[in-house]
Coordinates of C-alpha atoms in Angstrom, one line a residue:
Chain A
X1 CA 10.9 160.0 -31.6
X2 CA 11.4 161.2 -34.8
X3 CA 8.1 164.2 -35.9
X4 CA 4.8 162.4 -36.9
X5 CA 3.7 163.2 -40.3
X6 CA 2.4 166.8 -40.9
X7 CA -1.5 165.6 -41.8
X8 CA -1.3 164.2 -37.6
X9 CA -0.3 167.8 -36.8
X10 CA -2.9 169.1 -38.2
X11 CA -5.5 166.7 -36.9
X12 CA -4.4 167.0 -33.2
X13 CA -3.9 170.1 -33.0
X14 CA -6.5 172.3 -36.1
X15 CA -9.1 173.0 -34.2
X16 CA -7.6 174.1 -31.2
X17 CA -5.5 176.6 -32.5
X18 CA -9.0 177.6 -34.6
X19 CA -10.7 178.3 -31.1
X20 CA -7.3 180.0 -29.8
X21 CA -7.6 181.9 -33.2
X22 CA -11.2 182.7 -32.6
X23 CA -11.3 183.8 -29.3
X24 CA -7.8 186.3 -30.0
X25 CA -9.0 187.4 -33.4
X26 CA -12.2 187.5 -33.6
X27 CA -14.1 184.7 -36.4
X28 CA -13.8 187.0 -38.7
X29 CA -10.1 186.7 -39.6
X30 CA -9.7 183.4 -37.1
X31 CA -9.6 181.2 -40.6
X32 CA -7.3 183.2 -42.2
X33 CA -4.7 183.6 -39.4
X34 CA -4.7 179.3 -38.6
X35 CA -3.7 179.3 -42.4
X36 CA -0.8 181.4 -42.1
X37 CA 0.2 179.8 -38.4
X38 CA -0.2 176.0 -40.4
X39 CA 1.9 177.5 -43.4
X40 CA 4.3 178.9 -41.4
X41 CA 4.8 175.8 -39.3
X42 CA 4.6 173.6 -42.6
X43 CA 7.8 175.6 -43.6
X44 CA 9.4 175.2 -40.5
X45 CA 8.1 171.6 -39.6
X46 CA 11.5 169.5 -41.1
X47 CA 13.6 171.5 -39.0
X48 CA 11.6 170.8 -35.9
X49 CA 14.2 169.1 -33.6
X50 CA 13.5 165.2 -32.5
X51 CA 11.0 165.1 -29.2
X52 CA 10.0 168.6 -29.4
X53 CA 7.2 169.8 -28.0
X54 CA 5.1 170.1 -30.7
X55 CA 2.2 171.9 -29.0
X56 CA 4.4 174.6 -27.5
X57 CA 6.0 174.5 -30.7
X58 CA 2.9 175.5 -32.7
X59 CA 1.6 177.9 -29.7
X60 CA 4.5 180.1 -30.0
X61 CA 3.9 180.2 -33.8
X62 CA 0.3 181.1 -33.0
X63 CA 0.7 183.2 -30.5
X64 CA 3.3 185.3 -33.1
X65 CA 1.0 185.0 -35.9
X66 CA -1.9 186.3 -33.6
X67 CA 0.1 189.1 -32.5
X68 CA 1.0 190.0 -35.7
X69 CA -3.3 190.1 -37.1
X70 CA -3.9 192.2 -33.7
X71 CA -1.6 194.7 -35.0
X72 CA -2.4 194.7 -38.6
X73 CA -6.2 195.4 -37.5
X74 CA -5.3 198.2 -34.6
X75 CA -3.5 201.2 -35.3
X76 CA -0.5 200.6 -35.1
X77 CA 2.5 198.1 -33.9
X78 CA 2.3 198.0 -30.2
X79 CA 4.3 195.5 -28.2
X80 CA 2.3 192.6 -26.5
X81 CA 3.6 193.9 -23.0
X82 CA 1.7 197.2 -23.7
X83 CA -1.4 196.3 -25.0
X84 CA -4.0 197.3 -23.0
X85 CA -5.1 195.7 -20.1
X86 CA -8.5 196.7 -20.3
X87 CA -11.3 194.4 -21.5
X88 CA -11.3 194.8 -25.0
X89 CA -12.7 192.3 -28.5
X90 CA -10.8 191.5 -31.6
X91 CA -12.5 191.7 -34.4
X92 CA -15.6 190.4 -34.8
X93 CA -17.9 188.4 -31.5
X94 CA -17.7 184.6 -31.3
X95 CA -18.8 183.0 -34.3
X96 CA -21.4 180.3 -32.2
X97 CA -24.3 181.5 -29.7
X98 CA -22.1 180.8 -27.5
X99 CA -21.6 183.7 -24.3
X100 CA -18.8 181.7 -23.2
X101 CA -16.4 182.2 -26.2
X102 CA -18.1 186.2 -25.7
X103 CA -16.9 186.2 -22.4
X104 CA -12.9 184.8 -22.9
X105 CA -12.4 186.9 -26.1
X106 CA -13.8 189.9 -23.6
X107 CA -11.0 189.3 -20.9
X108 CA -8.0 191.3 -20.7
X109 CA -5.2 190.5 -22.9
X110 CA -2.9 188.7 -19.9
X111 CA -5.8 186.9 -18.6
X112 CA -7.2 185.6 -21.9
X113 CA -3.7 184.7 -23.5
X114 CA -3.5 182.4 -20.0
X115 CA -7.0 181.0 -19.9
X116 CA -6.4 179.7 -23.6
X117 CA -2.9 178.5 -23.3
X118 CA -3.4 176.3 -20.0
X119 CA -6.9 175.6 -20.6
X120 CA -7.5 175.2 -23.8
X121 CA -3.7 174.5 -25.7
X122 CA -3.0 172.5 -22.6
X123 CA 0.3 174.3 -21.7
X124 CA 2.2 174.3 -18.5
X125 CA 2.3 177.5 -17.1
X126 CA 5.8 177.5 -17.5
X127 CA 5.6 177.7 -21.3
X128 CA 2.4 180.0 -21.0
X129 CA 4.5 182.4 -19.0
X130 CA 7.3 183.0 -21.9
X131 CA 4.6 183.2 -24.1
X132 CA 3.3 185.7 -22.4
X133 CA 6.1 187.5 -21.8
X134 CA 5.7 187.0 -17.7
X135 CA 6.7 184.4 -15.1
X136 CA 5.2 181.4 -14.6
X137 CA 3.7 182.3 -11.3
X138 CA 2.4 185.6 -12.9
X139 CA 0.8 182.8 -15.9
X140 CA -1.1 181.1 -13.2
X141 CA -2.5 184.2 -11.0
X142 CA -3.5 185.4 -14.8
X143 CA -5.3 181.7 -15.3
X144 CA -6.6 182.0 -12.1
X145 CA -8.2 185.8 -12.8
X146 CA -9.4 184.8 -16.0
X147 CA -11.5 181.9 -14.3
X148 CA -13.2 184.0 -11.8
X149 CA -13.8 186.7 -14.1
X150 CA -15.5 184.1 -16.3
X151 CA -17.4 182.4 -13.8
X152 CA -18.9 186.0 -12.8
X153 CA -19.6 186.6 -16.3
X154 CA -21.0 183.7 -17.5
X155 CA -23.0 182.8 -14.2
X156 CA -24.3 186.7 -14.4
X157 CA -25.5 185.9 -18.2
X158 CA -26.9 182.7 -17.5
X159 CA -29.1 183.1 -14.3
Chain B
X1 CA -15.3 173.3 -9.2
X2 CA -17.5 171.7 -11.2
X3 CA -18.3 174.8 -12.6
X4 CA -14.3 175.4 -13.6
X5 CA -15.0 171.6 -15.5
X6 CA -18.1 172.5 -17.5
X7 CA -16.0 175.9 -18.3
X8 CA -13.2 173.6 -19.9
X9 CA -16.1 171.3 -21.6
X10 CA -17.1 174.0 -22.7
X11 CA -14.0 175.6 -24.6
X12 CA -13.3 172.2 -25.8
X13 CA -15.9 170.9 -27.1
X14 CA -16.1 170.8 -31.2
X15 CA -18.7 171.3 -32.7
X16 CA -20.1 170.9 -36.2
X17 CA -19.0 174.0 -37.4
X18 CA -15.6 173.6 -36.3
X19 CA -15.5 170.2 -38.3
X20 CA -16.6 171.9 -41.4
X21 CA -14.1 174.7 -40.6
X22 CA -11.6 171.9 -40.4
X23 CA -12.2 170.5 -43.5
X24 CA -12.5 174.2 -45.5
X25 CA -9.2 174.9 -43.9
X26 CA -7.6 171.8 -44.4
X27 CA -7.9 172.2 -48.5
X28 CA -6.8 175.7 -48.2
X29 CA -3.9 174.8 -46.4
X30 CA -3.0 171.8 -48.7
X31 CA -3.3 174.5 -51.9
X32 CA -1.1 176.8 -50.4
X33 CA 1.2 174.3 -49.4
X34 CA 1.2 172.8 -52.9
X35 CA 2.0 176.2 -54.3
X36 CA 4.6 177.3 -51.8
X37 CA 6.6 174.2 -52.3
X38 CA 6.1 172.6 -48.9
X39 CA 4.2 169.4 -49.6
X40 CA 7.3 167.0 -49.7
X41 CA 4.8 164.0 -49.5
X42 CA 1.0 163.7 -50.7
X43 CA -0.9 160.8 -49.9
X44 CA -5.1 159.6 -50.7
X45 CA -6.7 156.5 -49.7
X46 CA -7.6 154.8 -52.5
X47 CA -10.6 151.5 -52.0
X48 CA -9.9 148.5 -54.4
X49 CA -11.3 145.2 -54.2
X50 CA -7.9 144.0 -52.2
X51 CA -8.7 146.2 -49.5
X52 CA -7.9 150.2 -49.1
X53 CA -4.3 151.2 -50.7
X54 CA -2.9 154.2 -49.1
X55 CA -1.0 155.5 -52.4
X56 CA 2.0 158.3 -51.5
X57 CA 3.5 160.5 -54.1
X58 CA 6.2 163.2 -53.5
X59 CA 6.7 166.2 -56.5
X60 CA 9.2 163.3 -58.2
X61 CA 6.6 160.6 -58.9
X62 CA 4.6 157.5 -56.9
X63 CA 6.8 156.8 -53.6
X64 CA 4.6 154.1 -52.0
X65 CA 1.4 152.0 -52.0
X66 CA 0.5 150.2 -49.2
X67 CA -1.8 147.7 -48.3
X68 CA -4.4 147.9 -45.1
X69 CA -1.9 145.0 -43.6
X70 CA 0.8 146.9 -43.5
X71 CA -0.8 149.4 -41.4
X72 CA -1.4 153.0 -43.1
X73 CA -0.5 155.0 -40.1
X74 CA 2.8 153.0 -39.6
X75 CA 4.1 153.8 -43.2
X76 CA 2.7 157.2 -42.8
X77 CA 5.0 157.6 -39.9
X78 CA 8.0 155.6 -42.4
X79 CA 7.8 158.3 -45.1
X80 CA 7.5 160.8 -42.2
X81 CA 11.0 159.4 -41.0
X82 CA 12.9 158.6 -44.3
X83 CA 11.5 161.3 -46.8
X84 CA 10.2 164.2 -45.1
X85 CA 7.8 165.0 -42.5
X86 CA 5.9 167.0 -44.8
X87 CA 3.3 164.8 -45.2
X88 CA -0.5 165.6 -45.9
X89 CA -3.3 164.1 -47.0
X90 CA -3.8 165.9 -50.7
X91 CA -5.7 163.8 -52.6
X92 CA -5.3 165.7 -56.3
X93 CA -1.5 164.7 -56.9
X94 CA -2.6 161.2 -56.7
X95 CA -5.4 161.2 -59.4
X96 CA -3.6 160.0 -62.0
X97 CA -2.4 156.8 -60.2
X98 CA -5.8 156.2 -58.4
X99 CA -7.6 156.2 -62.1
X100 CA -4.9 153.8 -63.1
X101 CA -5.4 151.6 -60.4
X102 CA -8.8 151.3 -60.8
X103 CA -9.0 150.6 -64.7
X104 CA -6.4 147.9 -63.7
X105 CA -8.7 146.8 -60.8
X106 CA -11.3 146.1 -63.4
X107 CA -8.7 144.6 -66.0
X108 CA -8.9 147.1 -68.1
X109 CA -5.2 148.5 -68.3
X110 CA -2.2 146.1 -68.3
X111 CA 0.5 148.9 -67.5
X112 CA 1.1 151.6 -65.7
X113 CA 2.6 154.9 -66.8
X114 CA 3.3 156.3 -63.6
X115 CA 6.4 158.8 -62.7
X116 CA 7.7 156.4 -60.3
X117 CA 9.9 157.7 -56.9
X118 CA 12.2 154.5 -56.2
X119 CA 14.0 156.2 -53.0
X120 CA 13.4 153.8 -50.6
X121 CA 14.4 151.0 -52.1
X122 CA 18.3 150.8 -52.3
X123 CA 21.1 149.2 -54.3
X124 CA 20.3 145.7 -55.3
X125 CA 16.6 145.8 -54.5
X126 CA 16.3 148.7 -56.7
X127 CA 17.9 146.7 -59.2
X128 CA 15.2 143.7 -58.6
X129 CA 12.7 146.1 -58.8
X130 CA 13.8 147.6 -62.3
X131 CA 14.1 143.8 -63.4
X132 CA 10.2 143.3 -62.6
X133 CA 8.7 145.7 -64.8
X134 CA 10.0 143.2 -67.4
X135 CA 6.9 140.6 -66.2
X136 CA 4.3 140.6 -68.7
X137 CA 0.5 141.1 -67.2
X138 CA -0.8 137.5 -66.4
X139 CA 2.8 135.5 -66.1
X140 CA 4.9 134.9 -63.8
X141 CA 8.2 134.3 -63.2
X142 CA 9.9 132.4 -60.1
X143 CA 12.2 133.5 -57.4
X144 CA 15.0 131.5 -59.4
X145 CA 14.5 132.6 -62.4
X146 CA 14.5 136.5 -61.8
X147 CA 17.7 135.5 -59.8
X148 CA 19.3 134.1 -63.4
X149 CA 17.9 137.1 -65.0
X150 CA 19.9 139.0 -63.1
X151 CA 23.3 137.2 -63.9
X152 CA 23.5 135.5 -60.6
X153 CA 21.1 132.2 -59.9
X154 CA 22.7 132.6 -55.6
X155 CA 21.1 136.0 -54.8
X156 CA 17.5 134.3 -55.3
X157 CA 16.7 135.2 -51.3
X158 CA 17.8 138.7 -52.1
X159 CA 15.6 138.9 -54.9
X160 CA 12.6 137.8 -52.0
X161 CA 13.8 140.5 -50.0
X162 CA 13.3 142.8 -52.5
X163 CA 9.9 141.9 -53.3
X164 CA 8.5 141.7 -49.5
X165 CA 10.3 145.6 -49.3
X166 CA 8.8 146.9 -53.2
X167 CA 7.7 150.0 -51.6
X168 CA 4.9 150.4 -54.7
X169 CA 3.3 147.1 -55.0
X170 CA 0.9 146.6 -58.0
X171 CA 2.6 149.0 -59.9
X172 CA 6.0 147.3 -59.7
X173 CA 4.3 144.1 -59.7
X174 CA 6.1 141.8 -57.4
X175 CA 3.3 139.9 -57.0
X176 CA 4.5 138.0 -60.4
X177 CA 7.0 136.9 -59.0
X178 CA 6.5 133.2 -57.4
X179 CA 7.9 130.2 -55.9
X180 CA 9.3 127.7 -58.0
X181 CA 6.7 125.3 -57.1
X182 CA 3.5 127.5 -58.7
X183 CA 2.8 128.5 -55.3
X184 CA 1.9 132.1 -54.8
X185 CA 4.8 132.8 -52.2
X186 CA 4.5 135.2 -49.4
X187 CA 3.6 138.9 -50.4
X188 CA 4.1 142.4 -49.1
X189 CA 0.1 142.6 -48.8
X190 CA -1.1 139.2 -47.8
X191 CA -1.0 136.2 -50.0
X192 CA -4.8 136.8 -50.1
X193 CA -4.2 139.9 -52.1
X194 CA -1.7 137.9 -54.0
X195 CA -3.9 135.2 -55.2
X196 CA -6.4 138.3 -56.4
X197 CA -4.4 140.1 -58.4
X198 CA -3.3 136.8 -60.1
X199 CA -6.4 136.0 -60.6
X200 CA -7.3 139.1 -62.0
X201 CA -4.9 139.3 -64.5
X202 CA -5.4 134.9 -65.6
X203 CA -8.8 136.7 -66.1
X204 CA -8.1 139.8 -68.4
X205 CA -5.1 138.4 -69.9
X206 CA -5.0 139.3 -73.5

């Protein structure tokens, strides 16, 4: 199967990577990072080999271009691996009243980056585990964490 | 774990914001794109009173109009395949050939000036297709005779071919092109949509 058109692309898979940019970035600079990650796979998009995977495809990009905002707004350059695991916000809170999206962005790094790969860009934890620098069993215990740590969270804000 | 499923409801759910976000982004992407070089194909959906025409132009000129029976997402997926998967809907590079369209829709222009993009139509077709811009607005010419206009009265099933593949109908207008009869012949869009724009132009003919 030869790539869809670039407008399908976009439809499928926009506002995913816009919640995935949210919840990493903060809302303030969400918008501006899914432009560069939809430029930057625009560029890139012809050479996109036949039945690729076009979602692990674009979360790599994201993940990359995400990385990349992280370090612009923090100090300095510090590799993903050594990024703090200690809850921590990007940027600015969720853009919606929404203590969910409050609660994911608050999750350490390794669980968050898991929670929004599987759960949200739909990604094996195969793929989420290179993404993440990790194993795949490592990508799921982090999924797993990130679960509980929301359900005490949002269950805690709720009742 | 129902309360694992109203967590993943939950983060995937859009909302109305995220549609306007869409849309904001969407045009932002489409101008950068446009600026940078990358939109290989631009495409609108244009409504006519033959049905909507999905009209396709890449930085060379018009590349294809099609009609609602040949099934916009299929040719969508064609130019993805055989010009360039850069495709995206970008309405402003087609202005020029939607306001066409529509003062021909309502008779007033007779002929399009339109940079044209003739890729996918090869050799001999392309050949038919050069021929047809010769049909005044309101004639019509048979099969056979664009044959003989071409120097050879055998390759008249070619010259069918050619018309049922014109990858920009109406503006290379195929449609003028009948059988021998004074029937209307089959067309690329529906013989219904044939029979219109024949009409149209018996109509506003000068």
């Amino acid at each position: 199967m030869s790539p869809p058109p670039f407008e399908v692309v976009v439809a499928d898979h926009g506002p995913t990577v816009l919640r995935i940019c949210r919840a990493i970035v903060g809302a303030h600079d969400a918008e501006d990072v899914w432009s560069e990650i939809f430029l930057a796979a625009l560029a890139a998009y012809p050479r996109l080999e036949p039945d690729s995977n076009v979602r692990g495809w674009l979360a790599t990009i994201s993940h990359r271009k995400a990385i990349d905002q992280i370090r612009k707004s923090n100090r300095g350059p510090l590799p993903v691996k050594r990024l703090p695991e200690a809850p921590g916000r990007w940027g600015e809170p969720a853009p919606r009243d929404d203590d969910l999206w409050d609660a994911v962005a608050s999750l350490p790094t390794k669980q968050r980056g898991a929670v929004l790969y599987h759960y949200v860009a739909g990604l094996p934890y195969a793929e989420v585990g290179q993404l993440l620098d990790s194993s795949e069993a490592a990508a799921r215990q982090a999924a797993a964490d990130g679960m509980r740590a929301l359900r005490s969270t949002v269950t805690r804000e709720t009742s | 774990m129902t309360f694992e499923r109203d967590i993943l409801t939950r983060m995937n759910q859009h909302d109305d914001e995220s549609v306007e976000s869409m849309a904001r982004l969407h045009a932002r992407l489409v101008e950068a794109a446009s600026s940078e070089d990358l939109l290989d194909v631009a495409y609108r959906i244009l409504d006519t009173p033959v049905g909507s025409l999905l009209l396709a132009a890449t930085t060379v000129g018009v590349v294809r109009i099609a009609f609602d029976a040949q099934g916009h997402d299929a040719v969508l997926d064609d130019l993805a395949r055989r010009v360039r998967p850069r495709v995206l809907r970008a309405p402003s590079r087609l202005d020029p050939a939607a306001r066409q369209l529509d003062e021909y829709f309502s008779g007033r222009r007779h002929s399009f000036e339109l940079p044209l993009d003739l890729q996918l139509a090869h050799g001999f077709r392309r050949l038919v297709l050069g021929r047809l811009a010769d049909l005044d607005y309101g004639s019509t010419a048979s099969y056979a005779a664009v044959a003989v206009a071409l120097g050879n009265p055998k390759v008249v099933r070619a010259v069918g071919t050619a018309c049922a593949t014109n990858p920009v109908p109406v503006v290379v207008p195929c449609h003028r092109v009948v059988r021998s009869d004074g029937s209307a012949g089959g067309y690329v869009g529906g013989v219904e949509a044939k029979r219109a724009l024949l009409a149209l132009e018996t109509a506003n003919r000068p």
